[in-house]
Coordinates of C-alpha atoms and ligand atoms in Angstrom, one line a residue:
M5 CA -24.5 -26.8 12.8
S6 CA -25.3 -25.8 9.2
T7 CA -25.7 -27.3 5.8
S8 CA -24.0 -25.7 2.9
L9 CA -23.8 -26.3 -0.8
V10 CA -20.8 -26.7 -3.0
L11 CA -20.9 -26.2 -6.8
G12 CA -18.4 -27.2 -9.5
N13 CA -17.5 -25.0 -12.5
V14 CA -20.5 -22.9 -13.5
N15 CA -18.9 -21.5 -16.7
C16 CA -21.4 -18.7 -17.0
A17 CA -24.5 -20.9 -16.9
F18 CA -25.9 -18.6 -14.3
Q19 CA -29.6 -18.7 -15.3
Q20 CA -29.8 -22.6 -15.3
V21 CA -27.5 -23.1 -12.2
F22 CA -29.1 -20.5 -9.9
T23 CA -32.6 -21.5 -10.9
K24 CA -31.8 -25.1 -9.8
V25 CA -30.1 -23.8 -6.6
A26 CA -33.2 -21.6 -5.8
K27 CA -35.5 -24.6 -6.0
L28 CA -33.3 -26.6 -3.7
Q29 CA -32.9 -23.7 -1.4
I30 CA -36.6 -23.6 -0.6
K31 CA -36.4 -27.1 0.9
Q32 CA -32.9 -27.2 2.2
N33 CA -32.3 -23.7 3.5
F34 CA -28.5 -23.9 3.0
A35 CA -26.4 -21.4 5.0
F36 CA -24.3 -20.5 2.0
A37 CA -23.0 -21.8 -1.3
I38 CA -19.4 -22.0 -2.7
V39 CA -18.5 -22.2 -6.3
V40 CA -15.4 -24.3 -6.5
G41 CA -13.5 -23.5 -9.7
D42 CA -14.7 -21.2 -12.5
L43 CA -17.8 -19.2 -12.0
F44 CA -17.1 -17.5 -15.4
G45 CA -14.9 -19.9 -17.4
E46 CA -13.6 -18.4 -20.6
G47 CA -16.6 -16.1 -20.8
T48 CA -16.1 -15.3 -24.5
S49 CA -19.0 -16.9 -26.4
E50 CA -22.0 -14.7 -27.2
E51 CA -24.2 -16.6 -24.8
E52 CA -21.6 -16.3 -22.0
L53 CA -21.2 -12.6 -22.6
N54 CA -25.0 -12.2 -22.4
Q55 CA -25.1 -14.1 -19.2
I56 CA -22.4 -11.9 -17.7
S57 CA -24.3 -8.8 -18.7
A58 CA -27.5 -10.2 -17.1
L59 CA -25.6 -11.1 -13.9
L60 CA -24.1 -7.6 -13.7
A61 CA -27.4 -6.0 -14.5
G62 CA -28.9 -7.7 -11.5
N63 CA -31.2 -9.8 -13.7
I64 CA -30.1 -13.1 -12.1
T65 CA -31.3 -13.9 -8.7
I66 CA -28.7 -15.5 -6.4
P67 CA -30.8 -17.1 -3.8
L68 CA -28.3 -17.4 -0.9
P69 CA -24.9 -15.9 0.0
T70 CA -22.5 -17.5 -2.6
Y71 CA -18.7 -17.2 -2.6
F72 CA -16.3 -17.9 -5.3
S73 CA -12.5 -17.7 -6.1
V74 CA -10.5 -18.1 -9.2
G75 CA -10.4 -21.4 -11.2
K76 CA -8.4 -22.0 -14.3
H77 CA -9.3 -18.7 -15.9
P78 CA -8.8 -15.1 -14.7
I79 CA -11.9 -13.2 -13.6
P80 CA -13.3 -11.2 -16.6
T81 CA -12.4 -7.5 -16.6
R82 CA -16.0 -6.3 -16.4
V83 CA -16.6 -8.3 -13.3
V84 CA -13.3 -7.2 -11.8
E85 CA -14.4 -3.6 -12.2
K86 CA -17.8 -4.3 -10.6
I87 CA -16.1 -6.0 -7.6
Q88 CA -13.7 -3.2 -7.1
A89 CA -16.5 -0.7 -7.2
D90 CA -19.1 -2.5 -5.0
D91 CA -17.3 -5.4 -3.2
E92 CA -19.9 -7.7 -4.8
V93 CA -20.8 -8.9 -8.2
C94 CA -24.5 -8.6 -7.5
P95 CA -26.5 -9.1 -4.3
N96 CA -25.4 -12.3 -2.6
L97 CA -22.4 -13.0 -4.9
Y98 CA -19.0 -12.4 -3.3
F99 CA -15.4 -12.9 -4.4
I100 CA -13.1 -14.3 -1.8
G101 CA -9.9 -13.6 -3.8
R102 CA -7.6 -15.9 -5.7
R103 CA -5.7 -16.3 -2.5
G104 CA -7.9 -15.3 0.4
T105 CA -9.6 -16.2 3.6
L106 CA -13.1 -15.6 4.9
K107 CA -15.1 -16.4 7.9
T108 CA -18.8 -16.9 7.2
S109 CA -21.4 -15.6 9.7
E110 CA -21.8 -19.3 10.8
G111 CA -18.1 -19.1 11.9
I112 CA -16.9 -21.4 9.1
R113 CA -13.4 -20.5 7.9
I114 CA -12.7 -20.7 4.2
A115 CA -9.3 -20.4 2.6
T116 CA -8.8 -20.2 -1.2
L117 CA -5.9 -20.7 -3.6
G118 CA -7.3 -20.5 -7.1
G119 CA -5.5 -20.6 -10.4
E120 CA -2.4 -22.5 -11.4
V121 CA 1.1 -22.4 -10.0
A122 CA 3.5 -20.6 -12.3
T123 CA 6.1 -22.9 -13.8
D124 CA 9.8 -22.3 -13.9
G125 CA 10.7 -19.1 -15.5
Q126 CA 7.2 -18.0 -16.2
S127 CA 7.2 -14.3 -15.6
D128 CA 3.7 -13.2 -16.3
P129 CA 3.4 -9.7 -14.9
N130 CA 0.0 -10.5 -13.5
I131 CA 1.4 -13.3 -11.3
N132 CA -0.1 -13.3 -7.8
K133 CA -2.7 -10.7 -8.7
R134 CA -6.0 -11.0 -6.9
F135 CA -8.1 -11.7 -10.0
H136 CA -5.5 -13.5 -12.1
S137 CA -5.1 -17.2 -12.4
L138 CA -1.4 -17.7 -11.8
Y139 CA 0.4 -17.8 -8.4
T140 CA 3.9 -18.4 -7.2
E141 CA 4.9 -20.9 -4.5
S142 CA 5.7 -18.1 -2.0
D143 CA 2.2 -16.8 -2.5
A144 CA 0.9 -20.3 -1.6
R145 CA 3.2 -20.3 1.4
S146 CA 1.7 -17.1 2.7
L147 CA -1.4 -19.2 3.5
Y148 CA 0.5 -21.1 6.1
G149 CA -0.2 -18.3 8.6
V150 CA -3.9 -19.1 8.5
H151 CA -3.1 -22.0 11.0
D152 CA -6.5 -23.8 10.7
T153 CA -9.3 -23.7 8.3
D154 CA -12.5 -25.6 7.9
I155 CA -12.7 -25.4 4.1
L156 CA -9.8 -25.2 1.7
I157 CA -10.5 -24.5 -2.0
T158 CA -7.8 -24.9 -4.6
H159 CA -8.2 -25.2 -8.3
E160 CA -5.3 -27.7 -8.5
W161 CA -4.9 -31.1 -6.8
P162 CA -2.4 -31.6 -4.0
K163 CA 0.5 -33.8 -5.1
G164 CA 0.1 -37.4 -4.1
I165 CA -3.6 -37.2 -3.1
T166 CA -4.6 -40.4 -4.8
G167 CA -1.9 -42.3 -2.9
R168 CA -3.0 -44.8 -0.2
S169 CA -6.5 -44.8 -1.7
Q170 CA -8.7 -47.7 -2.9
V171 CA -11.2 -45.4 -4.7
P172 CA -11.0 -45.9 -8.5
L173 CA -11.2 -43.0 -10.8
S174 CA -14.4 -43.0 -12.9
D175 CA -14.4 -44.3 -16.5
D176 CA -10.6 -44.6 -17.0
K177 CA -10.1 -41.0 -16.2
V178 CA -6.6 -39.8 -15.4
A179 CA -6.0 -37.9 -12.2
P180 CA -4.5 -34.4 -12.9
E181 CA -0.9 -34.0 -11.9
G182 CA -0.8 -32.7 -8.4
V183 CA 1.1 -29.7 -7.1
Q184 CA 3.5 -29.9 -4.1
C185 CA 2.8 -26.5 -2.7
V186 CA -1.0 -27.2 -2.7
A187 CA -0.2 -30.4 -0.7
D188 CA 1.9 -28.3 1.7
V189 CA -1.0 -25.9 2.2
C190 CA -3.4 -28.8 2.8
S191 CA -1.0 -30.4 5.3
T192 CA -0.5 -27.2 7.1
L193 CA -4.0 -25.9 7.3
K194 CA -5.5 -29.4 7.9
P195 CA -9.0 -28.4 6.5
R196 CA -12.1 -30.6 7.2
Y197 CA -12.9 -30.3 3.5
H198 CA -10.6 -29.7 0.6
F199 CA -12.5 -28.9 -2.6
S200 CA -10.9 -28.8 -6.0
S201 CA -12.0 -28.3 -9.6
K202 CA -9.1 -29.2 -11.9
A203 CA -10.5 -32.6 -13.0
D204 CA -13.6 -32.6 -15.1
F205 CA -15.1 -35.4 -13.1
F206 CA -16.4 -36.0 -9.5
Y207 CA -13.9 -37.6 -7.3
E208 CA -14.0 -38.2 -3.5
R209 CA -11.2 -40.2 -1.9
E210 CA -11.4 -41.7 1.6
P211 CA -11.0 -39.2 4.3
F212 CA -7.5 -39.0 5.6
F213 CA -5.9 -37.9 8.8
H214 CA -2.9 -35.8 9.3
V215 CA 0.0 -37.1 11.4
P216 CA -0.5 -35.8 14.9
T217 CA 1.9 -33.2 16.1
D218 CA 4.1 -33.4 19.2
E219 CA 1.9 -30.8 21.0
N220 CA -1.3 -32.6 20.2
P221 CA -0.4 -36.3 20.0
D222 CA -4.0 -37.5 20.2
V223 CA -5.6 -35.2 17.7
K224 CA -6.1 -36.7 14.3
S225 CA -7.4 -34.0 12.1
L226 CA -9.4 -35.4 9.2
T227 CA -9.6 -34.0 5.7
R228 CA -12.0 -35.0 3.0
F229 CA -10.7 -34.3 -0.5
I230 CA -13.4 -33.8 -3.2
N231 CA -13.1 -32.7 -6.8
M232 CA -16.3 -31.3 -8.2
A233 CA -17.4 -32.0 -11.8
P234 CA -18.5 -29.0 -13.9
Y235 CA -22.1 -28.1 -14.4
G236 CA -23.5 -29.5 -17.6
N237 CA -21.0 -32.3 -17.9
P238 CA -22.2 -34.9 -20.4
V239 CA -22.2 -38.0 -18.2
G240 CA -24.2 -36.6 -15.3
Q241 CA -21.3 -36.5 -12.8
K242 CA -22.0 -34.8 -9.5
W243 CA -21.6 -31.0 -9.8
M244 CA -23.5 -30.2 -6.6
Y245 CA -22.6 -31.4 -3.1
A246 CA -24.3 -30.6 0.1
F247 CA -22.5 -31.0 3.4
T248 CA -23.3 -30.5 7.0
Y249 CA -20.7 -29.1 9.3
D250 CA -20.4 -27.7 12.8
P251 CA -17.3 -25.7 13.2
K252 CA -17.6 -25.9 17.0
A253 CA -17.8 -29.7 17.2
P254 CA -14.7 -31.2 18.8
I255 CA -12.5 -33.2 16.6
P256 CA -13.6 -36.8 17.2
D257 CA -11.0 -39.1 18.8
T258 CA -11.9 -42.0 16.6
V259 CA -11.6 -42.0 12.8
P260 CA -14.3 -43.4 10.5
T261 CA -13.6 -46.8 8.9
G262 CA -11.9 -46.5 5.6
T263 CA -9.9 -43.5 6.7
T264 CA -6.3 -43.5 5.6
V265 CA -3.2 -41.8 6.9
S266 CA -2.4 -38.7 4.9
P267 CA -1.0 -39.5 1.4
L268 CA 0.7 -36.0 1.3
A269 CA 4.4 -35.8 1.8
S270 CA 5.1 -33.8 5.0
V271 CA 6.3 -30.3 4.9
A272 CA 9.5 -31.1 6.6
K273 CA 11.4 -27.9 6.2
K274 CA 8.5 -25.7 7.4
R275 CA 7.7 -27.5 10.5
P276 CA 9.8 -25.7 13.1
A277 CA 8.6 -22.3 12.1
L278 CA 5.0 -23.3 11.9
E279 CA 4.9 -25.0 15.3
S280 CA 6.3 -22.0 17.0
Q281 CA 3.9 -19.8 15.1
K282 CA 1.1 -21.9 16.4
E283 CA 2.4 -21.7 19.9
G284 CA 2.3 -17.9 19.6
F285 CA -1.3 -18.1 18.6
Q286 CA -2.3 -20.3 21.5
R287 CA -0.4 -18.2 23.9
F288 CA -2.0 -15.0 22.9
S289 CA -5.5 -15.8 21.9
R290 CA -6.7 -18.8 23.9
G291 CA -3.9 -20.1 26.1
D292 CA -4.3 -18.8 29.6
N293 CA -2.3 -21.7 31.1
E294 CA 1.0 -20.0 30.5
R295 CA 0.4 -16.4 31.2
P296 CA 0.0 -15.3 34.7
H297 CA -3.3 -13.6 35.4
K298 CA -1.9 -10.7 37.3
R299 CA -3.1 -7.9 35.2
A300 CA -6.7 -7.9 34.0
R301 CA -6.0 -6.4 30.7
R302 CA -7.3 -7.4 27.3
P303 CA -5.0 -10.0 25.8
P304 CA -2.9 -8.7 22.8
P305 CA -4.4 -9.5 19.5
G306 CA -3.9 -13.0 18.1
P307 CA -2.8 -13.6 14.5
G308 CA -6.4 -13.3 13.3
E309 CA -6.6 -9.7 14.3
C310 CA -2.9 -8.7 14.1
F311 CA -2.2 -6.3 11.3
F312 CA 1.2 -7.9 10.7
C313 CA -0.1 -11.4 10.4
L314 CA -0.7 -12.6 6.9
S315 CA -3.6 -14.7 8.3
N316 CA -5.5 -11.6 9.2
P317 CA -8.2 -11.3 6.5
N318 CA -8.3 -7.5 6.9
I319 CA -4.6 -7.0 6.2
A320 CA -3.9 -4.7 3.3
T321 CA -2.5 -7.2 0.9
H322 CA -1.9 -4.7 -2.0
I323 CA 1.1 -3.2 -0.1
I324 CA 2.9 -6.6 0.2
T325 CA 5.9 -6.5 -2.1
S326 CA 7.6 -9.8 -1.4
I327 CA 7.0 -13.0 0.6
G328 CA 9.9 -15.2 1.7
N329 CA 10.0 -18.4 3.7
D330 CA 10.1 -16.7 7.1
A331 CA 9.5 -13.0 6.5
Y332 CA 7.8 -10.6 4.2
L333 CA 8.1 -7.1 3.0
T334 CA 5.5 -4.3 2.6
T335 CA 5.6 -0.6 1.9
A336 CA 4.8 1.5 4.9
K337 CA 1.2 2.8 5.4
G338 CA 1.5 6.5 5.6
P339 CA 5.2 6.6 4.8
L340 CA 7.4 9.2 6.4
T341 CA 9.2 9.9 3.1
K342 CA 7.1 11.0 0.1
T343 CA 7.2 9.7 -3.4
D344 CA 9.4 12.6 -4.4
T345 CA 11.7 12.8 -1.3
Y346 CA 14.3 10.8 -3.1
P347 CA 14.0 11.6 -6.8
L348 CA 16.5 8.9 -7.8
L349 CA 14.3 6.2 -6.2
G350 CA 10.9 7.5 -7.5
F351 CA 9.1 6.0 -4.5
P352 CA 9.2 6.7 -0.7
G353 CA 11.3 3.7 0.1
H354 CA 9.9 3.5 3.7
M355 CA 9.5 -0.3 4.1
L356 CA 8.5 -2.8 6.8
I357 CA 10.3 -6.1 7.1
I358 CA 8.0 -8.4 9.0
P359 CA 8.4 -12.0 10.3
L360 CA 5.7 -14.5 9.3
I361 CA 5.7 -15.8 12.9
H362 CA 3.4 -13.9 15.3
S363 CA 5.7 -13.1 18.2
P364 CA 6.4 -9.8 20.1
T365 CA 10.2 -10.3 20.2
F366 CA 12.8 -12.6 18.6
T367 CA 13.6 -14.2 21.9
S368 CA 10.0 -15.2 22.4
I369 CA 10.1 -17.3 19.3
A370 CA 10.3 -20.6 21.1
D371 CA 11.9 -22.7 18.5
P372 CA 15.6 -21.7 18.2
E373 CA 15.8 -22.8 14.5
A374 CA 12.8 -20.7 13.6
R375 CA 14.2 -17.8 15.5
K376 CA 17.5 -18.1 13.7
S377 CA 16.0 -18.5 10.2
T378 CA 13.5 -15.7 10.8
Y379 CA 16.2 -13.2 11.8
A380 CA 18.5 -14.3 9.0
E381 CA 15.9 -13.8 6.4
M382 CA 14.9 -10.4 7.7
Q383 CA 18.6 -9.5 7.5
R384 CA 18.6 -10.8 4.0
Y385 CA 15.7 -8.5 3.1
R386 CA 17.5 -5.6 4.7
I387 CA 20.7 -6.2 2.8
A388 CA 18.7 -6.7 -0.5
L389 CA 17.0 -3.3 0.2
N390 CA 20.4 -1.7 0.8
D391 CA 21.7 -3.1 -2.5
M392 CA 18.7 -1.8 -4.3
V393 CA 18.9 1.6 -2.7
R394 CA 22.6 1.9 -3.3
E395 CA 22.2 1.0 -6.9
K396 CA 19.3 3.3 -7.6
S397 CA 20.8 6.2 -5.8
K398 CA 24.3 5.8 -7.2
S399 CA 25.6 5.3 -3.7
S400 CA 24.1 8.6 -2.5
L401 CA 21.7 6.9 0.0
G402 CA 22.3 4.6 2.9
S403 CA 19.6 3.4 5.3
V404 CA 18.3 3.3 8.8
T405 CA 16.4 0.3 10.1
W406 CA 14.8 0.2 13.5
E407 CA 13.1 -2.3 15.8
V408 CA 11.1 -1.9 19.0
S409 CA 11.4 -5.1 21.0
R410 CA 9.1 -5.4 23.9
G411 CA 7.9 -8.5 25.7
N412 CA 4.4 -7.0 25.9
G413 CA 4.4 -6.0 22.2
I414 CA 2.4 -7.7 19.5
H415 CA 4.4 -8.6 16.4
V416 CA 8.0 -7.6 16.1
H417 CA 9.0 -5.9 12.8
W418 CA 11.6 -3.6 11.3
Q419 CA 11.1 -0.2 9.7
Y420 CA 13.5 0.6 6.9
L421 CA 14.1 4.1 5.6
P422 CA 16.7 5.3 3.1
V423 CA 18.7 8.3 4.3
A424 CA 21.3 10.5 2.6
S425 CA 24.8 9.0 3.0
D426 CA 26.1 12.5 3.7
L427 CA 24.0 12.6 6.9
I428 CA 25.4 9.3 7.9
A429 CA 29.0 10.2 7.1
K430 CA 28.8 13.3 9.2
G431 CA 27.5 11.4 12.2
L432 CA 24.2 13.3 12.1
V433 CA 22.0 10.2 12.0
E434 CA 23.6 8.6 15.1
A435 CA 23.6 12.0 16.8
A436 CA 19.9 12.5 16.0
F437 CA 19.0 9.3 17.8
K438 CA 21.2 10.1 20.8
V439 CA 20.0 13.7 21.2
E440 CA 16.3 12.7 21.0
A441 CA 16.9 10.0 23.5
E442 CA 18.5 12.4 25.9
N443 CA 15.7 15.0 25.4
L444 CA 13.2 12.3 26.4
Q445 CA 15.4 11.2 29.3
Y446 CA 15.7 7.7 27.9
P447 CA 18.5 5.3 28.9
K448 CA 21.8 5.7 27.0
F449 CA 22.5 3.9 23.7
T450 CA 25.0 1.1 24.0
S451 CA 26.6 -1.1 21.4
S452 CA 25.2 -4.5 21.2
S453 CA 26.8 -6.8 23.7
N454 CA 25.7 -9.8 21.7
D455 CA 27.3 -11.2 18.6
D456 CA 24.1 -12.9 17.6
G457 CA 21.4 -10.3 16.7
A458 CA 18.7 -12.9 16.9
N459 CA 19.3 -13.4 20.6
E460 CA 19.4 -9.9 21.8
I461 CA 18.0 -10.2 25.3
G462 CA 15.3 -8.2 27.0
D463 CA 13.3 -5.1 25.9
Y464 CA 15.2 -2.7 23.7
F465 CA 15.1 -0.3 20.8
R466 CA 17.6 -1.2 18.1
V467 CA 18.8 0.6 15.1
W468 CA 21.1 -0.3 12.2
I469 CA 22.7 2.7 10.4
S470 CA 24.0 1.5 7.1
Q471 CA 26.4 3.4 4.9
P472 CA 26.7 2.3 1.2
V473 CA 30.0 1.6 -0.4
T474 CA 30.9 2.6 -3.9
E475 CA 30.9 -0.1 -6.5
D476 CA 34.6 -0.8 -6.1
G477 CA 34.3 -0.5 -2.3
E478 CA 35.4 -3.0 0.3
S479 CA 32.5 -5.0 1.7
K480 CA 29.2 -5.5 0.2
G481 CA 27.1 -4.2 3.1
G482 CA 29.2 -1.0 3.4
S483 CA 30.0 0.2 6.9
E484 CA 27.3 -0.4 9.5
K485 CA 26.6 0.6 13.1
V486 CA 24.2 -1.2 15.4
L487 CA 23.0 0.8 18.4
I488 CA 20.9 -0.6 21.2
L489 CA 18.8 1.4 23.7
P490 CA 18.1 -1.0 26.6
L491 CA 14.6 -0.7 28.1
T492 CA 13.0 -2.2 31.2
P493 CA 9.6 -3.9 30.8
D494 CA 7.7 -1.1 32.5
F495 CA 9.6 1.8 30.9
R496 CA 7.2 4.2 29.1
F497 CA 8.7 4.3 25.6
D498 CA 7.3 6.1 22.6
L499 CA 6.7 3.5 20.0
Q500 CA 7.0 6.2 17.3
Y501 CA 10.4 7.3 18.6
G502 CA 12.3 6.0 15.5
R503 CA 10.0 7.8 13.2
R504 CA 10.0 10.9 15.3
V505 CA 13.9 11.1 15.1
M506 CA 13.9 10.6 11.4
A507 CA 11.1 13.1 10.8
K508 CA 13.1 15.7 12.6
L509 CA 16.3 14.9 10.9
L510 CA 14.7 14.9 7.4
R511 CA 12.7 18.0 8.2
L512 CA 9.5 16.1 7.7
E513 CA 8.1 17.1 11.1
Q514 CA 4.6 17.5 9.6
R515 CA 4.7 13.8 8.7
M516 CA 5.5 12.7 12.2
D517 CA 2.2 10.9 12.6
W518 CA 1.7 8.1 10.0
R519 CA -2.1 8.4 10.4
E520 CA -1.9 11.9 8.8
C521 CA 0.2 10.7 5.9
G522 CA -2.5 8.4 4.4
Q523 CA -2.3 7.9 0.6
S524 CA -5.0 7.1 -1.8
M525 CA -5.2 3.5 -2.9
E526 CA -4.0 4.6 -6.3
D527 CA -0.9 6.3 -5.0
E528 CA -0.2 3.3 -2.7
V529 CA -0.4 0.9 -5.6
A530 CA 1.7 3.2 -7.8
D531 CA 4.5 3.3 -5.1
V532 CA 4.3 -0.5 -4.7
E533 CA 4.6 -1.0 -8.4
A534 CA 7.6 1.4 -8.7
F535 CA 9.2 -0.3 -5.7
K536 CA 8.7 -3.8 -7.0
D537 CA 10.1 -2.9 -10.3
A538 CA 13.3 -1.6 -8.7
F539 CA 13.5 -4.5 -6.3
K540 CA 12.8 -7.2 -8.7
K541 CA 16.4 -8.2 -9.4
H542 CA 17.3 -8.1 -5.7
D543 CA 14.3 -10.0 -4.5
F544 CA 15.6 -13.5 -3.5
S545 CA 12.1 -14.8 -2.9
L546 CA 11.5 -14.7 -6.7
E547 CA 14.4 -17.1 -7.3
E548 CA 13.5 -20.8 -7.7
E549 CA 14.4 -22.9 -4.7
Ligands
NAG67 C1 -32.5 -7.1 -17.5 O1 -33.9 -7.2 -17.4 C2 -34.6 -6.1 -18.0 C3 -36.1 -6.3 -17.6 O2 -36.5 -7.6 -18.0 C4 -34.4 -6.1 -19.5 O3 -35.0 -5.0 -20.0 C5 -32.9 -5.9 -19.7 O4 -32.6 -6.0 -21.0 C6 -32.1 -7.0 -18.9 N1 -30.7 -6.7 -19.0 C7 -29.8 -7.6 -19.4 C8 -28.4 -7.1 -19.5 O5 -30.1 -8.8 -19.5
ZN68 ZN1 0.9 -11.1 14.2

């Protein structure tokens, strides 16, 4: 049980605000504070610039751990540089990220989506950047994987939030226009508190409960939506709010009087995928009711610790290049190919295509709809990558994509690697996989016996070898071969087999181990940017829905 403090826009009034907070803190001993909205505001007047200097110089005392995100305005450059250098603005003042998650030491989970959603056709190059104040809908969707959160902070209001409410707005104020994807994030994460800052007045509607799910018909998760007024507002509207919350308390089975049903439209299309994602989470991290207790081994990591789950706060987000509805794309950490391996590309081109659902195999995605849409979107990414590679390389490169599917695995994904089409044409790629398998006394490759790739049964290693066609060629995907190496659950299989084969074939043996191919952050970012630039026109996730 802990009491925390929420503050509205501070707009650079650090001295005044944190002096007040320090006085309160002596009596109240808050666990932490959150600034909802703009800590800095525009930060352009002389007084504001002086306040920023004082803050960065450590001349302002922040009396307790204080977290902030992005509001309406981007974070000032000087502050960005300080955060990048030291991870904090000054002692006790931490940036969660425009889109981010954080678990406080009290165990309270905070998710943020600051800034404003980009409107149709707005193609600001800074969209989705960590310190910027514009995001896309797919960026918002990437928060779905967070599953549950205690506190959600968004600058914007969820669409429809004033519906079903009897609470009048103060002084003839008008509610800001809400945003559908913020409503979707709220409905999906079901936070206990949702704080916002877009309106310049205090507003708290009745708590509302989310429609119970099929799995948990009795659980009525309650959300309290509160918009904080800015500090220094002329009419004395509330800009500080203290709340007491115990993240371990069970969800009460009765709802307080005045509570309404959720005014937010349901996220119909997303439901199947999310439910099965949640099932995955329960199965791996808490649920012991389904898994037999035969082997006393540590359970595989759940989504919070899994390095392929977007909900993992430690995931390297700067290598994410595209997020779709059911899958996302990243550059590979420690890529096999180097930035100059394929001069026509200008970046390594070693990519990962990863489902948003946390599941070790396709067939263990319980919901057939979600399984189908996940597989289909991963294929869509693979084909889009092929199109990009073909175009950039003037048809001199094809690709190899491989998957290790094991029931005791963690989070299924595909590795994608461009490869010279000459090698493919001569049959050398296929031979390389077969010879290495033979050397290791692995089972023999077969062709897939299944027309539907999403339902390939059992444990296996699968590889797609894809040959480009010339611009006037027959089919868009070129010619393609799918090979399957069937595995039994207890078979000792080298998870690096695909990389090992390709390293030998491309004479990159010294890069066999990805851990020895680490790049500097700068080089990673440069490769990501070069890739994004080339992929832009093939990236379907950037299209409006
Ligand atoms: C910080 O405080 C010191 C000592 O009072 C003062 O000399 C300095 O000018 C201040 N720096 C800023 C940027 O306010
Ligand atoms: Zn995962």
